[in-house]
Amino acid sequence: MSESYLLRGAKPLGGEPADVLVRDGAVAAIGSKVPAKGAEVVDADGLVLLPGLVDLHTHLREPGREDAETVESGTVAATLGGYTAVCAMPNTDPATDTAGVVEQVYRLGQEAGRCDVQPIGAVTVGRAGTQLAELGAMADSAAQVRMFSDDGDCVSDAVLMRRALEYVKAFDGVIAQHAQEPRLTEGAQMNEGALSGVLGLRGWPAVAEEAIIARDVLLAAHVGSRVHICHVSTAGSVEILRWAKSRGYPVTAEVTPHHLLLTEDLVASYDPIYKVNPPLRSEDDVAALRAALADGTIDAVATDHAPHPVEDKECEWLAAAMGMTGLETALPVVQQAMVDTGLLDWAGVADRMSVRPARIGRLAGHGRVPEVGAPANLTLYDPSTPWTVDPADTASRSRNTPYAGRTLPGRVVATFLRGRATVLSGKPQ
Ligand SMILES: [Zn+2]
């Protein structure tokens, strides 16, 4: 018998409270005083009901770095963060650059059964940036890959980027670009500016990101094929995206929760927990990113969840790996940066963290706002119970959260994947 739940008094998209009946994998009723009829009643008084979140940018590390994360552990973390679908980045070992490897990751996701895992295919063989991977074979595989990226590295060769855009156009694919001009960022450690000079760390100039975005929105327009810009981090990038969108160019973009909240000042501690790619930027950049997410210039929030084992993070700054975990904290961080500041309402959060990411990734069945007949991919969120982040209390196999000891404003209470509870009362099921 399939699971059935009555979410009593939930607020769909933060609106008026209603009873929401989940049955046979779908939303069966929304209204007042909906009878339970055998459904398990969940007290959702004061809780916001959102469509299940969709992450366009997750590093699950399997195959190859199971000491950092596995599909199983990463998807448990995802469900605790309210996600019902994650797109897995290809910088695994081996890279997901063939039909065989993307199918392997896809099947691991199905076996774990916690949230949908959509593999992202590598653009180039081994992510080496010299030869196009078999994009068509990955698209035709059981995983039906539509998004391709060399994330971790930039597709810096303009001819390869053009060919990739041309190739994926045939099957409505999208190239997700990690925008980082490699020569301008050789040995770069933190945002380039006054502070990098003071700290004696090699600077990572904004122009290294902006130059690639400018090139790629022009290439996408020229080819008539979709480009998606990963983890936008500078005010200048926002201006280029705004210009490209005003001209109708086929470009979408994402921002991470950490780039919406944290600034480069934290690097003064030399604590490598704050070492990330792209680097934390200035207060002005953060303000521009928030404004761009609010007005839709930036389409989506994506976590760039990047787990690393202790030995790769708890070392001196120069030796430390770049990256932060993010799945379990994304929604409360977005609440703090965007909702509590009045920049987005909950409908806006649903749009930027579920509806638009599902559309960009072409993830059928996800990104549907709660309505009768929609698949019951849902998240129940409590926006008014603050909690303090303890890195030891995480489902991720890695502990490299930048929010350790910080108090975040809310927490996911329940997550449903096609009507089945993957999280209830804040606990994995
Ligand atoms: Zn990246």
Short mmCIF file of C-alpha atoms and ligand atoms in Angstrom, two decimals, residues 57 59 151-152 178 230-231 277-278 304, ligand 1:
data_model
loop_
_atom_site.label_atom_id
_atom_site.label_comp_id
_atom_site.label_asym_id
_atom_site.label_seq_id
_atom_site.Cartn_x
_atom_site.Cartn_y
_atom_site.Cartn_z
CA HIS A 57 25.04 21.68 -8.86
CA HIS A 59 29.21 17.02 -6.03
CA ASP A 151 32.78 21.91 -13.60
CA GLY A 152 35.82 22.31 -11.43
CA HIS A 178 32.36 27.01 -14.73
CA CYS A 230 27.48 28.14 -12.74
CA HIS A 231 28.03 29.90 -9.41
CA ASN A 277 35.90 28.27 -6.04
CA PRO A 278 34.87 30.89 -7.08
CA ASP A 304 27.79 23.64 -5.25
ZN ZN B 1 32.47 25.07 -10.36
#
